[in-house]
Amino acid sequence: SGCPETSRSNLRLSDIPTDCLASTAVRFVKYLRIKMALSVPKAPGVAQMLKDGARMYSGLEEAVYRNITACKEFAQTMRSAYGPNGMNKMIINHIDKQFVTSDAGTIMRELDVEHPAAKLMVMASQMQDAEVGDGTNFVVVFAGALLEAAEELLRLGITTAEIADGYEKALNKSLEILPKMVCHKIEDYRDVDKVKEVLRTVIMSKQYGQEDFLNDLVSKACVSILPDEGTFNVDNIRICKILGSGLTKSEVVRGMVFKRFVEGDVSYAEKAKVVIFSCPVDIIQTETKGTVLIKSADELMNFSSGEESLLETQIKAIADTGVKVVVAGGKVGDMALHFLNKYGLMAVRLNSKFDLRRLSRAVNATVLPRITTPSQEELGYCDKVCIEELGDTTIVAFRNEGKDSRISTIVIRGATDNFMDDIERALDDGINTFKCLTRDGRFVPGAGATEIELATQLAAYADTLPGLDQYAVRKFATALEVFPKALAENSGSNGTDIVNQLYLAHNSEQGKNMGYDIEAEKATTIDTVSAKLYDLYQAKFWGLKYAVGAAATILKVDQIIMAKRAGGPKPRQAAGSDDES
């Protein structure tokens, strides 16, 4: 527009006004921009196949070294929490709950690790927790040490496949050596004193200084409920935490303890038959809605009294069977409570169906789904059901002093919730170790002795290998040094000095049980067998397997492809919101 009327064939550039030429150029540039924006060519390669926003890393520099660095950092965090003198971590999770602990399982659960390679280490550690119940930190620290050693080999030009194969060979050799290192075996696990000897080290690694008292609690609780036949069930040891007093006031109760108050007036029963209902104890509500046609006042009075007399008949029938304690899984109605008091029955309400199941196991009763008169087979028995006060907390205790007690409760006392949570984790480790020793009672030397002996023998084995595998096997042996070194450094000693002392001791015939003495003033070694410092054979066996499995898997990753996350950023929640997702 605005250009002179001239036929296109005769149009020359000099004939067009300057302002017209400028506006045409601007329009042309805009047109080009629009065309280019409509079709942006994708980068060649894998990016062409994936959606916009997907990321991909490949090769040694981008994938392998990146994964190793993340795992090293993670293992370094866990390493400082290893052993009796391990440092605590303070973690505040996504719902602002605070944890102060050195327990690796709890730290990893609450950290919510995002990095995919570090997640593999966490998963290996969780498998160790499921299999043994202890040694979660062992897996992470060792997998991190293996990857750190692998990084040095990669820089020398050895391929990841050769390193992984070497690690597998070293693992097989280690599992071959391990049974020869067994220094203690427990045959009679009903003997409390023998059980105490082997559980002491496990509890010491979590609660150094309190190990003897806690060891006493765990050993008594576990041995008291050990069945004559069948396997030991970890779930049969309950832990009840009651705020106040000090740790030394903690005790083992044969039976169950609930932080509740009884519903009625009766608060004590001895040599009591117990009936357990999973439903509320109240006037039975019909399943469907019904209409009752009442024509007179007498009919209304009779209708109400009919319901009451039915409820009274039911409770009287229960009392006639000899029952002294009624446990309900729902609310106890006012009318029902009146009749329970009338017939001298103790009423306890438990909201949790899991507590009902455990109590039924403890008193050997059958949980009934509706209010009926129980048969003698369905009733449970308890020596004493009573109310007790611990500090300012009222508890209901079901105590069974006889040999047929199936459930034990460890009552923990302490000044803060955080402290009691940490004690609970130490007790859990002890209980899980007891479960493992009932299946396999073998123990190997603790305090870093097993790792150094394995390292000594693996270094000799590496010299017999002809190929490049020998370098990986030698690095595997070096990675095992991380455990005595961590024990020493966390205790304030020189790690390298301790490792040298241990190697010197292990090179002699009698020194294969020598470990690091954390209690000595000066950094020195100690005979772990005479000091009774034992580690569970199963914990070492599975720990080595899972750590090498995780390290080999991470090393074999050569590409990381991350799809674009679904949805946009999450809107900010209002202060005090209970949205946890």
PDB file of C-alpha atoms in Angstrom, residues 173 455-467 469-475 477:
ATOM      1  CA  LYS A 173      35.620 -65.378  47.154  1.00  0.00           C
ATOM      2  CA  ALA A 455      40.792 -57.661  52.734  1.00  0.00           C
ATOM      3  CA  THR A 456      44.032 -59.518  53.607  1.00  0.00           C
ATOM      4  CA  GLN A 457      42.875 -62.748  51.966  1.00  0.00           C
ATOM      5  CA  LEU A 458      41.385 -60.997  48.911  1.00  0.00           C
ATOM      6  CA  ALA A 459      44.646 -59.106  48.276  1.00  0.00           C
ATOM      7  CA  ALA A 460      46.461 -62.464  48.190  1.00  0.00           C
ATOM      8  CA  TYR A 461      43.737 -63.884  45.906  1.00  0.00           C
ATOM      9  CA  ALA A 462      44.094 -60.903  43.495  1.00  0.00           C
ATOM     10  CA  ASP A 463      47.765 -61.834  42.915  1.00  0.00           C
ATOM     11  CA  THR A 464      46.667 -65.220  41.507  1.00  0.00           C
ATOM     12  CA  LEU A 465      44.364 -63.695  38.850  1.00  0.00           C
ATOM     13  CA  PRO A 466      45.836 -63.213  35.336  1.00  0.00           C
ATOM     14  CA  GLY A 467      43.466 -60.649  33.743  1.00  0.00           C
ATOM     15  CA  ASP A 469      39.943 -58.486  37.068  1.00  0.00           C
ATOM     16  CA  GLN A 470      42.785 -58.488  39.588  1.00  0.00           C
ATOM     17  CA  TYR A 471      42.718 -54.674  39.800  1.00  0.00           C
ATOM     18  CA  ALA A 472      39.009 -54.701  40.690  1.00  0.00           C
ATOM     19  CA  VAL A 473      39.542 -57.460  43.295  1.00  0.00           C
ATOM     20  CA  ARG A 474      42.381 -55.444  44.850  1.00  0.00           C
ATOM     21  CA  LYS A 475      40.159 -52.343  44.972  1.00  0.00           C
ATOM     22  CA  ALA A 477      39.885 -55.364  49.329  1.00  0.00           C
TER      23      ALA A 477
END
